[in-house]
XYZ file of N, CA, C and O in Angstrom:
876
model
N 120.548 153.625 -21.985
C 121.434 153.265 -23.027
C 122.805 154.067 -22.482
O 122.967 154.701 -22.433
N 123.778 153.011 -22.826
C 124.859 153.217 -22.591
C 126.010 153.494 -24.250
O 125.692 152.355 -25.053
N 126.895 154.545 -24.386
C 126.940 154.760 -25.664
C 128.613 155.135 -25.323
O 128.791 155.908 -24.651
N 129.677 154.318 -25.325
C 131.373 154.497 -25.177
C 131.289 154.839 -24.063
O 131.962 156.031 -23.455
N 130.980 154.316 -22.911
C 130.807 154.748 -21.544
C 129.834 156.110 -20.836
O 130.461 156.526 -19.770
N 128.927 156.221 -21.488
C 128.231 157.611 -21.366
C 126.658 156.983 -21.086
O 126.452 156.398 -22.080
N 126.127 157.088 -20.183
C 124.538 156.466 -20.248
C 123.900 157.381 -20.095
O 123.741 158.917 -19.805
N 122.749 157.358 -21.488
C 121.752 158.159 -22.010
C 120.317 157.963 -21.201
O 119.772 156.613 -22.217
N 119.726 158.568 -20.695
C 118.327 158.022 -20.187
C 117.423 159.159 -20.616
O 117.428 159.883 -20.265
N 116.776 158.735 -21.675
C 115.490 159.560 -21.844
C 114.310 159.747 -20.339
O 113.936 158.358 -20.152
N 114.241 160.615 -20.028
C 112.879 161.128 -19.355
C 111.513 161.655 -19.972
O 110.640 162.036 -18.717
N 111.494 161.725 -21.010
C 110.189 161.585 -21.242
C 110.693 163.026 -22.081
O 111.095 163.954 -21.205
N 109.561 163.577 -23.051
C 109.390 165.129 -23.717
C 110.854 165.258 -24.400
O 111.721 164.441 -25.199
N 111.499 166.207 -24.053
C 112.694 166.565 -24.545
C 113.936 166.499 -22.981
O 114.965 166.836 -23.481
N 113.470 165.589 -22.370
C 114.081 165.761 -20.994
C 115.295 164.659 -20.850
O 114.875 163.502 -21.337
N 116.344 164.295 -20.666
C 117.158 163.495 -20.917
C 118.260 163.869 -19.307
O 118.583 164.458 -18.744
N 118.632 162.522 -18.492
C 119.798 162.294 -17.975
C 120.775 161.455 -18.490
O 120.744 160.309 -19.161
N 122.227 162.430 -18.318
C 123.650 161.783 -18.968
C 124.239 161.372 -17.554
O 124.522 162.527 -16.697
N 125.051 160.332 -17.729
C 125.804 160.123 -16.934
C 127.222 159.793 -17.601
O 127.069 158.675 -18.309
N 128.176 160.402 -17.320
C 129.184 160.711 -17.877
C 130.171 161.080 -16.834
O 130.608 161.925 -15.971
N 131.710 160.216 -16.769
C 132.966 160.714 -15.774
C 132.212 160.464 -14.125
O 132.883 161.664 -13.288
N 131.583 159.667 -13.884
C 131.139 159.703 -12.752
C 129.846 160.952 -11.862
O 129.633 161.050 -10.972
N 129.800 161.921 -12.892
C 128.687 163.063 -13.005
C 127.433 162.511 -13.644
O 127.478 162.249 -14.731
N 126.379 163.137 -13.014
C 125.283 163.315 -13.711
C 124.643 164.484 -14.055
O 124.605 165.569 -13.120
N 124.265 164.652 -15.283
C 123.349 165.878 -15.790
C 122.056 165.420 -16.457
O 121.767 164.367 -17.174
N 121.373 166.918 -15.837
C 120.211 166.623 -16.307
C 119.683 167.789 -17.770
O 120.376 168.992 -17.457
N 119.279 167.576 -18.761
C 118.933 168.418 -19.686
C 117.469 168.860 -19.567
O 116.831 167.446 -19.978
N 116.455 169.752 -20.007
C 115.588 170.280 -19.521
C 114.779 169.017 -19.035
O 113.707 168.443 -19.535
N 114.648 168.872 -18.044
C 113.679 167.774 -16.778
C 112.439 168.211 -17.204
O 112.075 169.781 -16.928
N 111.584 167.605 -17.397
C 109.695 167.737 -17.447
C 109.127 167.004 -16.662
O 109.441 165.502 -17.606
N 108.343 167.140 -15.956
C 107.243 166.080 -15.912
C 107.924 164.717 -15.247
O 107.497 163.121 -15.545
N 109.000 164.795 -14.312
C 109.465 163.687 -13.855
C 108.834 163.041 -12.783
O 108.368 163.710 -11.921
N 109.327 161.662 -12.664
C 108.993 160.818 -11.485
C 109.513 161.096 -10.367
O 110.738 161.764 -10.144
N 109.654 160.342 -8.841
C 110.390 160.363 -8.005
C 112.246 159.987 -8.818
O 112.345 159.586 -9.508
N 112.887 161.330 -8.280
C 114.065 161.246 -8.203
C 115.056 160.583 -7.100
O 114.790 161.451 -5.972
N 115.714 159.552 -7.190
C 116.361 159.422 -5.404
C 117.869 160.214 -5.138
O 117.733 160.956 -6.305
N 117.969 159.823 -4.412
C 119.147 160.596 -3.954
C 120.907 160.409 -5.144
O 121.695 161.302 -5.234
N 120.566 158.876 -5.350
C 121.392 159.015 -6.290
C 121.179 159.334 -7.541
O 122.623 159.064 -8.271
N 120.127 159.928 -7.881
C 120.642 160.465 -9.152
C 120.019 162.278 -9.035
O 119.645 162.391 -10.034
N 120.076 162.473 -7.940
C 120.355 163.918 -7.937
C 121.565 164.656 -9.031
O 122.265 163.903 -9.509
N 121.512 165.990 -9.470
C 122.286 166.328 -10.550
C 123.450 166.925 -10.106
O 123.357 167.653 -8.934
N 124.895 166.605 -11.072
C 125.913 167.392 -10.787
C 125.807 168.657 -11.073
O 126.236 169.808 -10.751
N 124.947 168.501 -12.654
C 125.038 169.686 -13.413
C 123.345 169.742 -14.102
O 122.717 168.463 -14.449
N 122.957 170.668 -14.549
C 121.407 171.096 -14.690
C 121.737 171.859 -15.970
O 121.865 172.904 -15.982
N 121.401 171.388 -17.519
C 121.423 172.053 -18.268
C 120.018 172.463 -19.105
O 119.450 171.653 -18.964
N 119.866 174.084 -19.473
C 118.543 174.345 -19.557
C 118.648 174.817 -20.899
O 119.427 176.273 -21.121
N 118.015 174.546 -22.025
C 118.378 174.922 -23.007
C 117.574 176.407 -23.486
O 117.748 177.284 -24.023
N 116.165 176.785 -22.966
C 115.911 178.067 -23.088
C 114.161 178.090 -21.893
O 114.151 177.072 -21.321
N 113.844 179.012 -22.141
C 112.542 179.702 -21.017
C 111.220 178.698 -21.119
O 110.604 178.844 -20.214
N 110.761 178.755 -22.114
C 109.650 177.594 -22.127
C 109.314 176.620 -20.710
O 109.855 175.955 -20.562
N 107.739 176.763 -20.240
C 107.519 175.915 -19.313
C 108.137 174.240 -19.311
O 108.131 173.863 -18.597
N 107.897 173.899 -20.854
C 108.441 172.371 -20.988
C 109.882 171.918 -20.964
O 110.304 170.775 -21.159
N 110.749 173.494 -21.036
C 111.916 172.980 -20.835
C 112.915 173.787 -19.545
O 113.802 172.909 -19.359
N 112.423 174.466 -19.186
C 112.570 175.283 -17.875
C 111.412 174.678 -17.070
O 110.627 176.001 -16.707
N 111.387 173.735 -16.119
C 110.393 173.975 -15.444
C 110.925 173.990 -13.920
O 111.667 172.604 -13.837
N 110.476 174.904 -13.406
C 111.064 175.084 -11.951
C 110.659 173.435 -10.809
O 111.533 173.812 -10.240
N 109.801 173.398 -11.110
C 108.974 172.107 -10.343
C 109.742 171.247 -10.195
O 110.529 170.190 -9.356
N 110.626 170.603 -11.654
C 111.143 169.396 -12.110
C 112.664 169.447 -12.057
O 113.478 169.204 -11.263
N 112.975 171.011 -11.818
C 114.281 171.352 -11.238
C 114.595 171.094 -9.983
O 116.010 170.617 -9.535
N 113.653 171.430 -9.230
C 113.660 171.326 -7.905
C 113.902 169.525 -7.449
O 114.517 169.666 -6.590
N 113.423 169.159 -8.164
C 113.575 167.656 -7.737
C 114.879 167.244 -7.978
O 115.344 166.292 -7.659
N 115.322 167.512 -8.862
C 117.107 166.970 -9.268
C 117.863 167.926 -8.938
O 119.177 167.062 -8.712
N 117.568 168.874 -7.987
C 119.021 169.949 -7.120
C 119.706 169.200 -5.884
O 118.666 168.420 -5.480
N 120.920 169.714 -5.824
C 121.024 169.463 -4.490
C 121.793 170.972 -3.963
O 122.510 171.335 -5.366
N 122.521 171.133 -3.009
C 123.357 172.275 -2.851
C 124.409 172.340 -3.669
O 124.404 174.025 -3.873
N 125.170 171.457 -4.041
C 126.224 171.654 -4.895
C 125.856 171.622 -6.393
O 126.769 171.730 -7.455
N 125.023 171.786 -7.143
C 124.268 171.123 -8.037
C 124.469 172.393 -8.820
O 124.375 173.888 -8.447
N 125.163 172.740 -10.564
C 125.301 174.081 -11.111
C 124.415 173.821 -12.460
O 124.089 172.601 -13.247
N 123.822 174.987 -12.692
C 122.988 174.961 -13.647
C 123.380 175.711 -14.567
O 123.822 177.258 -14.391
N 123.278 175.579 -16.101
C 123.721 176.218 -16.973
C 122.764 176.513 -17.624
O 121.558 175.705 -18.285
N 122.180 177.941 -18.228
C 121.339 178.364 -18.287
C 121.192 179.400 -19.427
O 122.380 180.245 -19.233
N 120.544 179.892 -20.351
C 120.550 181.350 -21.034
C 119.811 182.322 -19.961
O 119.614 182.080 -19.367
N 120.238 183.596 -20.362
C 120.216 184.660 -19.931
C 118.947 185.177 -19.360
O 118.681 185.120 -17.667
N 117.553 184.675 -19.982
C 116.474 185.282 -19.538
C 116.095 183.601 -18.769
O 114.665 183.979 -17.923
N 116.991 182.805 -18.528
C 116.111 181.691 -17.424
C 116.723 182.172 -15.827
O 116.023 181.653 -15.215
N 117.261 183.009 -15.777
C 117.859 183.668 -14.606
C 116.882 183.546 -13.776
O 117.237 183.422 -12.385
N 115.591 184.521 -14.137
C 114.931 184.563 -13.004
C 114.037 183.845 -12.469
O 113.872 184.122 -11.401
N 114.289 182.419 -13.398
C 113.199 181.660 -13.207
C 114.233 180.906 -11.780
O 113.772 179.994 -10.662
N 115.273 181.207 -12.179
C 116.412 180.087 -10.888
C 116.023 180.594 -9.588
O 116.798 179.602 -8.493
N 115.524 181.798 -9.204
C 115.593 182.475 -7.890
C 114.257 181.789 -7.053
O 114.248 181.398 -6.051
N 113.458 180.990 -7.763
C 112.490 180.100 -7.420
C 113.110 178.224 -6.718
O 112.726 177.762 -6.045
N 114.249 178.207 -7.290
C 115.016 177.181 -7.268
C 115.788 177.160 -6.005
O 115.345 176.099 -5.160
N 116.224 178.092 -5.618
C 117.416 178.316 -4.730
C 118.656 178.694 -4.374
O 118.434 179.515 -5.584
N 118.957 178.885 -3.752
C 120.795 179.132 -3.741
C 121.683 177.995 -4.468
O 121.993 177.053 -4.113
N 121.438 178.152 -6.175
C 122.237 177.464 -6.759
C 123.120 177.818 -7.855
O 123.116 179.038 -7.805
N 124.065 177.876 -7.849
C 125.639 177.992 -8.509
C 125.043 178.263 -10.255
O 124.268 177.178 -10.592
N 124.855 179.376 -10.982
C 124.740 179.559 -11.945
C 125.774 179.559 -12.906
O 126.258 180.559 -12.617
N 125.669 179.158 -14.036
C 126.315 179.714 -15.119
C 125.338 180.192 -16.121
O 124.942 179.417 -17.051
N 125.614 181.264 -16.777
C 125.087 181.846 -17.817
C 125.410 181.832 -19.084
O 126.833 181.903 -19.478
N 124.791 181.036 -20.078
C 125.723 180.571 -21.360
C 124.513 181.121 -22.717
O 123.713 181.902 -22.450
N 125.480 181.093 -23.756
C 124.941 181.725 -24.989
C 125.374 180.747 -26.380
O 126.793 180.333 -25.950
N 124.938 180.584 -27.473
C 125.671 180.146 -28.768
C 127.105 180.349 -28.336
O 127.530 181.801 -28.725
N 128.139 179.649 -28.819
C 129.360 179.626 -28.864
C 130.131 179.640 -27.649
O 131.873 179.438 -27.538
N 129.411 179.630 -26.039
C 130.179 179.584 -24.798
C 130.678 178.151 -24.415
O 129.747 176.951 -24.832
N 132.016 178.089 -24.054
C 131.986 176.432 -23.633
C 132.543 176.605 -21.954
O 132.666 177.824 -21.821
N 131.964 175.630 -21.469
C 132.248 175.348 -20.097
C 132.803 173.949 -19.571
O 132.378 172.769 -19.913
N 133.820 173.993 -19.072
C 134.926 172.534 -18.283
C 134.236 172.408 -17.002
O 133.952 173.063 -16.381
N 133.457 171.275 -17.052
C 133.031 171.281 -15.780
C 134.252 170.310 -14.679
O 134.503 170.612 -13.632
N 134.714 169.176 -15.282
C 135.479 168.226 -14.833
C 136.944 168.023 -15.850
O 136.188 167.936 -17.024
N 137.705 167.336 -15.352
C 138.291 167.210 -16.079
C 137.975 165.924 -17.423
O 137.389 165.263 -16.590
N 138.097 166.153 -19.031
C 137.395 164.736 -19.296
C 136.034 165.482 -19.446
O 135.446 165.080 -20.770
N 135.092 166.369 -18.946
C 133.828 166.259 -19.370
C 133.878 168.321 -19.391
O 134.209 168.490 -18.551
N 133.310 168.035 -20.494
C 132.432 169.809 -21.082
C 131.319 169.727 -21.638
O 130.786 168.675 -22.145
N 131.000 171.108 -21.581
C 129.957 171.431 -22.224
C 129.861 172.809 -23.263
O 130.700 173.963 -22.641
N 129.569 172.525 -24.536
C 129.229 173.508 -25.531
C 128.164 173.938 -25.558
O 127.189 172.997 -25.899
N 127.544 174.939 -25.629
C 126.430 175.854 -25.993
C 126.535 176.359 -27.401
O 127.411 176.621 -27.850
N 125.481 175.558 -28.240
C 125.388 176.019 -29.523
C 123.992 176.471 -29.700
O 122.829 176.718 -29.055
N 123.896 177.137 -31.037
C 122.684 177.995 -31.557
C 121.658 177.044 -31.610
O 121.256 175.996 -31.959
N 120.003 177.074 -31.098
C 119.299 176.359 -31.409
C 117.790 177.735 -31.497
O 117.788 178.493 -30.965
N 116.902 177.698 -32.658
C 116.389 178.916 -33.033
C 115.536 177.996 -34.270
O 115.650 177.076 -34.955
N 114.057 178.809 -34.749
C 113.167 178.835 -35.620
C 113.994 179.220 -36.859
O 114.311 180.314 -36.605
N 113.652 178.883 -37.789
C 113.519 179.292 -39.401
C 112.428 180.374 -39.674
O 112.747 181.265 -40.256
N 111.364 179.593 -40.144
C 110.107 179.789 -40.339
C 109.407 180.119 -39.427
O 108.030 179.678 -40.006
N 109.332 180.183 -38.111
C 108.007 180.260 -37.052
C 108.900 181.159 -36.094
O 110.161 181.885 -36.059
N 108.078 181.600 -35.135
C 108.290 182.645 -34.471
C 108.731 181.819 -32.790
O 108.395 182.663 -31.914
N 108.209 180.942 -32.811
C 108.464 180.440 -31.402
C 110.080 180.588 -30.972
O 109.771 180.705 -29.272
N 110.726 180.268 -31.393
C 112.365 180.738 -30.622
C 113.065 181.268 -31.783
O 113.623 180.751 -32.737
N 113.514 182.782 -31.619
C 114.200 183.203 -32.467
C 115.432 183.369 -32.449
O 116.009 183.060 -30.916
N 116.168 183.684 -33.480
C 117.687 183.666 -32.933
C 118.235 184.660 -32.187
O 119.432 185.028 -31.299
N 117.430 185.555 -32.184
C 118.049 186.622 -31.176
C 117.268 186.432 -29.365
O 118.153 187.351 -28.573
N 116.772 185.520 -29.426
C 116.917 184.986 -27.783
C 118.084 184.545 -27.808
O 118.003 184.145 -26.032
N 119.323 184.159 -27.991
C 120.126 183.100 -27.902
C 120.223 182.105 -27.169
O 120.652 181.753 -26.031
N 119.041 181.351 -27.694
C 118.311 180.307 -26.624
C 119.617 179.257 -27.423
O 120.277 179.750 -28.422
N 119.847 177.787 -26.898
C 120.793 177.125 -27.150
C 120.530 175.389 -27.049
O 119.484 175.167 -26.671
N 120.747 175.096 -27.680
C 121.570 173.334 -27.723
C 122.170 173.237 -27.058
O 123.255 174.007 -26.689
N 122.833 171.898 -26.339
C 124.186 171.314 -26.021
C 124.764 170.659 -26.251
O 124.239 169.492 -27.070
N 125.997 170.407 -26.621
C 127.054 169.266 -26.961
C 128.106 169.266 -25.754
O 128.629 169.692 -24.903
N 127.456 167.963 -25.143
C 128.131 167.276 -23.975
C 129.673 166.161 -24.478
O 129.214 165.356 -25.111
N 130.620 166.692 -24.061
C 132.122 165.974 -24.740
C 132.393 165.681 -23.086
O 132.529 165.720 -22.525
N 132.279 163.981 -23.386
C 133.487 163.456 -22.630
C 134.345 162.815 -22.950
O 134.045 161.674 -23.780
N 135.639 162.593 -22.813
C 136.546 162.417 -23.951
C 137.074 162.145 -24.828
O 137.049 161.125 -25.602
N 136.062 163.372 -25.365
C 135.989 163.220 -27.137
C 134.740 162.656 -27.768
O 134.545 162.279 -29.356
N 133.654 161.988 -26.690
C 132.921 161.398 -27.605
C 131.913 162.396 -27.276
O 131.365 162.614 -26.115
N 131.131 162.804 -28.124
C 130.182 164.207 -27.981
C 128.838 163.660 -28.043
O 128.221 163.042 -29.200
N 127.258 164.143 -27.555
C 126.471 163.679 -27.421
C 125.522 165.385 -27.919
O 126.105 165.802 -26.551
N 124.909 165.623 -28.474
C 124.328 166.542 -29.055
C 122.739 166.949 -28.475
O 121.711 165.642 -29.580
N 122.503 167.943 -27.959
C 121.175 168.060 -27.235
C 120.457 169.199 -28.187
O 120.929 170.171 -27.673
N 119.615 169.333 -28.855
C 119.221 170.552 -30.004
C 118.642 171.135 -29.732
O 118.597 172.527 -30.236
N 117.729 170.556 -28.417
C 117.070 171.698 -27.761
C 116.144 172.529 -28.754
O 115.418 171.204 -29.812
N 114.787 173.260 -28.377
C 113.990 173.115 -29.615
C 114.756 174.118 -30.802
O 114.575 175.520 -30.841
N 114.664 173.588 -31.884
C 115.018 174.100 -33.300
C 114.610 173.561 -34.343
O 113.973 172.400 -34.357
N 114.781 174.467 -35.470
C 114.317 173.543 -36.893
C 115.637 173.699 -36.932
O 116.949 173.615 -36.633
N 115.814 172.849 -38.442
C 117.447 172.866 -39.011
C 117.946 173.913 -39.479
O 117.589 174.508 -40.441
N 118.956 173.690 -38.529
C 119.600 175.676 -39.076
C 120.608 175.449 -39.692
O 121.506 174.276 -39.789
N 121.220 176.379 -40.076
C 122.678 176.640 -41.164
C 123.914 175.531 -39.986
O 124.623 175.195 -40.432
N 123.619 176.449 -38.932
C 124.773 175.798 -37.731
C 125.193 174.295 -37.963
O 126.154 173.666 -37.421
N 124.161 173.723 -37.997
C 123.938 172.095 -37.925
C 124.926 171.813 -38.752
O 125.809 170.708 -38.397
N 125.505 172.287 -39.704
C 126.429 171.984 -40.904
C 128.078 171.645 -39.903
O 129.051 171.004 -40.309
N 128.172 172.530 -38.970
C 129.564 172.879 -37.919
C 129.135 171.869 -37.261
O 130.292 171.589 -36.118
N 127.874 171.073 -36.723
C 128.020 170.347 -35.564
C 128.797 168.961 -35.846
O 128.811 168.299 -36.534
N 129.640 168.720 -34.631
C 130.288 167.264 -34.808
C 129.854 166.285 -33.593
O 129.958 166.756 -32.658
N 129.190 165.203 -33.672
C 128.795 164.606 -32.593
C 128.474 163.149 -33.134
O 128.335 162.683 -34.252
N 128.526 162.086 -32.008
C 128.322 160.780 -32.078
C 126.706 160.147 -31.645
O 126.542 159.444 -32.661
N 126.062 160.982 -30.908
C 124.747 160.878 -30.851
C 124.165 162.580 -31.023
O 124.473 162.978 -30.509
N 123.371 162.215 -31.352
C 122.278 163.401 -31.645
C 120.547 163.065 -31.129
O 120.424 162.006 -31.226
N 120.668 164.062 -30.210
C 118.997 163.785 -29.478
C 118.174 165.268 -30.042
O 118.109 166.189 -30.004
N 116.952 165.005 -31.262
C 116.594 166.017 -32.230
C 115.238 165.939 -32.256
O 114.181 164.716 -31.862
N 114.548 166.899 -32.177
C 112.921 167.449 -31.806
C 112.181 166.734 -33.263
O 112.830 167.054 -34.071
N 111.256 166.034 -33.008
C 110.596 165.560 -34.376
C 109.134 166.260 -34.195
O 108.383 165.624 -35.210
N 108.677 166.864 -32.865
C 107.331 166.897 -33.420
C 106.630 167.805 -34.234
O 105.347 167.761 -34.055
N 107.417 168.633 -34.717
C 107.006 169.639 -35.467
C 106.053 170.897 -34.893
O 106.647 170.930 -33.822
N 105.864 172.082 -35.781
C 104.868 173.026 -34.677
C 105.885 174.044 -34.427
O 106.222 175.016 -35.006
N 106.658 173.649 -33.376
C 107.132 174.474 -32.638
C 108.625 174.105 -32.930
O 109.782 174.985 -32.484
N 109.369 172.851 -33.615
C 110.173 172.736 -33.858
C 110.403 172.052 -35.030
O 109.604 171.635 -35.888
N 111.634 170.977 -35.422
C 111.494 170.219 -36.642
C 110.551 169.306 -36.477
O 109.986 168.888 -35.464
N 110.171 168.884 -37.958
C 108.824 168.058 -37.800
C 110.134 166.432 -38.090
O 111.475 167.051 -37.852
N 108.996 165.533 -38.183
C 110.613 163.908 -38.347
C 111.035 163.867 -39.791
O 112.588 164.015 -39.771
N 110.776 164.534 -40.694
C 111.612 164.661 -41.914
C 112.551 165.866 -41.756
O 113.561 165.246 -42.145
N 112.119 166.837 -41.468
C 113.275 167.922 -41.122
C 114.395 167.364 -40.652
O 115.589 167.669 -40.376
N 114.069 166.881 -38.997
C 115.119 166.172 -38.193
C 115.799 165.126 -38.746
O 117.236 164.971 -38.451
N 115.409 164.353 -39.731
C 116.189 163.614 -40.497
C 116.985 163.666 -41.602
O 118.211 163.228 -41.564
N 116.832 165.073 -42.107
C 117.778 165.841 -42.986
C 118.871 166.014 -42.406
O 119.609 166.555 -42.693
N 118.692 166.372 -40.940
C 118.980 167.396 -39.948
C 120.249 166.273 -39.521
O 121.614 166.294 -39.340
N 120.253 164.813 -39.631
C 120.775 163.655 -39.149
C 121.768 163.539 -40.133
O 122.912 163.184 -40.365
N 121.119 163.867 -41.457
C 121.959 163.308 -42.525
C 122.970 164.440 -42.582
O 124.751 163.987 -43.173
N 122.829 165.917 -41.960
C 123.853 166.351 -42.336
C 124.935 166.540 -41.232
O 126.144 166.758 -41.890
N 124.547 165.971 -39.886
C 125.545 165.829 -39.352
C 126.187 164.587 -39.015
O 127.042 164.778 -38.775
N 125.332 163.841 -39.710
C 126.122 162.408 -39.733
C 126.653 161.626 -38.576
O 127.982 161.133 -38.185
N 125.438 161.479 -37.321
C 126.095 161.064 -36.157
C 126.417 159.618 -36.417
O 125.964 158.684 -37.424
N 127.092 158.782 -35.201
C 126.849 157.192 -35.522
C 125.312 156.617 -35.142
O 124.911 155.930 -35.272
N 124.559 157.803 -34.571
C 123.524 157.194 -33.687
C 122.535 158.491 -33.516
O 123.092 159.370 -33.452
N 120.716 158.674 -33.940
C 120.211 159.421 -33.542
C 118.901 159.101 -33.025
O 118.600 157.893 -33.264
N 118.812 159.831 -32.205
C 117.355 159.614 -30.949
C 116.498 160.985 -31.023
O 116.856 162.099 -31.208
N 115.103 160.279 -31.422
C 114.269 161.421 -31.621
C 113.718 161.699 -29.991
O 113.799 161.037 -29.155
N 113.468 163.025 -29.803
C 112.874 163.247 -28.544
C 111.690 164.279 -28.988
O 111.469 164.942 -30.188
N 111.278 165.434 -27.968
C 110.351 166.585 -28.057
C 109.129 165.614 -28.493
O 108.034 165.985 -29.641
N 108.772 164.455 -28.108
C 107.651 163.504 -28.362
C 107.297 162.925 -26.910
O 107.911 162.564 -26.155
N 105.448 162.800 -26.706
C 105.588 161.575 -25.620
C 105.477 162.395 -24.431
O 105.567 162.075 -23.260
N 105.551 163.660 -24.495
C 105.546 164.909 -23.188
C 103.898 165.358 -23.175
O 103.673 166.228 -22.242
N 103.108 165.128 -23.839
C 101.592 165.586 -23.846
C 101.819 167.093 -24.281
O 101.036 167.734 -24.050
N 102.677 167.405 -24.973
C 102.717 168.745 -25.367
C 102.819 168.763 -26.812
O 101.565 169.104 -27.450
N 103.846 168.710 -27.922
C 103.210 168.008 -29.342
C 104.210 166.855 -29.428
O 105.410 167.185 -28.938
N 103.629 166.191 -30.705
C 104.472 165.182 -30.718
C 104.260 163.481 -30.069
O 103.992 163.644 -29.032
N 104.049 162.469 -31.466
C 104.025 161.654 -30.501
C 104.425 160.404 -31.089
O 105.285 160.457 -31.331
N 104.235 158.826 -30.947
C 105.009 158.018 -31.123
C 105.088 157.825 -32.699
O 106.326 157.490 -33.072
N 104.066 158.033 -33.177
C 104.242 158.059 -34.617
C 105.208 159.096 -35.541
O 105.872 158.450 -36.027
N 105.365 159.690 -34.775
C 106.507 161.317 -35.473
C 108.084 160.340 -35.022
O 108.550 160.972 -35.910
N 107.889 159.485 -33.794
C 109.211 159.087 -33.613
C 109.537 157.870 -34.442
O 110.787 157.691 -35.291
N 108.509 157.108 -34.656
C 108.391 156.081 -35.890
C 109.029 156.370 -37.271
O 109.688 155.483 -37.628
N 108.243 157.488 -37.510
C 108.420 158.134 -38.750
C 110.011 158.589 -38.804
O 110.535 158.392 -40.006
N 110.590 159.143 -37.909
C 112.075 159.905 -37.687
C 112.653 158.275 -37.926
O 114.045 158.670 -38.831
N 112.554 157.223 -37.554
C 113.439 156.087 -37.239
C 113.141 155.226 -39.052
O 114.383 155.310 -39.478
N 112.335 155.368 -39.481
C 112.296 154.918 -40.810
C 112.824 155.928 -41.897
O 113.549 155.534 -42.842
N 112.803 157.468 -41.773
C 113.592 158.015 -42.652
C 114.909 158.393 -42.137
O 115.671 158.033 -43.168
N 115.928 157.915 -41.173
C 117.102 158.217 -40.661
C 117.520 156.719 -41.322
O 118.416 156.522 -42.242
N 117.008 155.521 -41.375
C 117.204 154.289 -41.883
C 117.332 154.290 -43.371
O 118.214 153.655 -43.709
N 116.672 155.281 -43.681
C 116.568 155.396 -45.580
C 117.571 155.985 -45.591
O 118.486 155.994 -46.961
N 118.356 157.033 -45.041
C 119.240 157.913 -45.056
C 120.558 156.953 -44.591
O 122.063 157.377 -44.850
N 120.879 155.618 -44.285
C 121.581 155.008 -44.150
C 122.123 154.830 -42.841
O 123.518 154.926 -41.804
N 121.319 155.972 -41.541
C 122.002 156.447 -40.314
C 121.276 155.754 -39.047
O 120.089 155.695 -39.266
N 121.711 155.037 -38.322
C 120.949 154.175 -37.080
C 120.374 155.075 -36.127
O 121.003 155.902 -36.056
N 119.094 154.836 -35.606
C 118.498 155.582 -35.168
C 117.955 154.797 -34.090
O 117.820 153.853 -34.157
N 117.346 155.317 -33.017
C 116.817 154.171 -31.923
C 115.554 155.250 -30.803
O 116.139 156.456 -30.756
N 114.327 154.639 -30.689
C 113.869 155.193 -29.830
C 114.167 154.945 -28.125
O 113.827 153.232 -28.181
N 114.008 155.521 -27.624
C 114.360 155.362 -26.294
C 112.918 155.206 -25.739
O 112.237 156.253 -25.781
N 112.400 154.066 -24.533
C 111.595 154.194 -23.816
C 111.672 154.959 -22.559
O 112.740 154.940 -22.178
N 110.691 155.773 -22.441
C 111.497 156.488 -20.816
C 111.901 155.867 -19.913
O 111.451 154.935 -19.379
N 112.349 156.129 -19.291
C 113.592 155.675 -18.368
C 114.272 154.844 -18.715
O 115.599 154.409 -17.879
N 114.715 154.923 -20.361
C 115.690 153.857 -20.699
C 116.731 154.783 -21.357
O 116.852 155.591 -21.421
């Protein structure tokens, strides 16, 4: 899917490939199929250390010698198994300029009433900003107060429940952020969440007057 010059491709579960400014960014790659040389990553963004978001096997599939990985501090030890790769350690509030016109902001991601993703871990979501067009990947998060300060054109929100927001909470987060487009994630990866959750999210977004779309894998 192309949005204002940014290609957004859902790779399944919470994984996405974003192409912008001639660069390729992967976010939380997981259970990837074959990755061609043309689709190797310039940057890999990891939201947190859980296996379905920080999959060393899948990160190895997408990296090349010049790839940079952005990740929270506790992910650093896992990256030793990837190889000699440049790392940038991030936490909520950190911004990284990648190239002219392309930057990444790390933002808060945590649970409110669960203990799977605590605020004290300093795990993150990301906002990819390409010349002022912003794509927000929420990571594994509930609807949190910090979302009222998120400015984004496209939002990628978990809808699976249990470990993250469910479809209703995610639709409420969309209403808070008020993007142009909302896309559900954290479903269809054999972990938590299925297509019914994604469909329910779409319907709830529509009742709030916000456009939402389900991406098929590879779309």
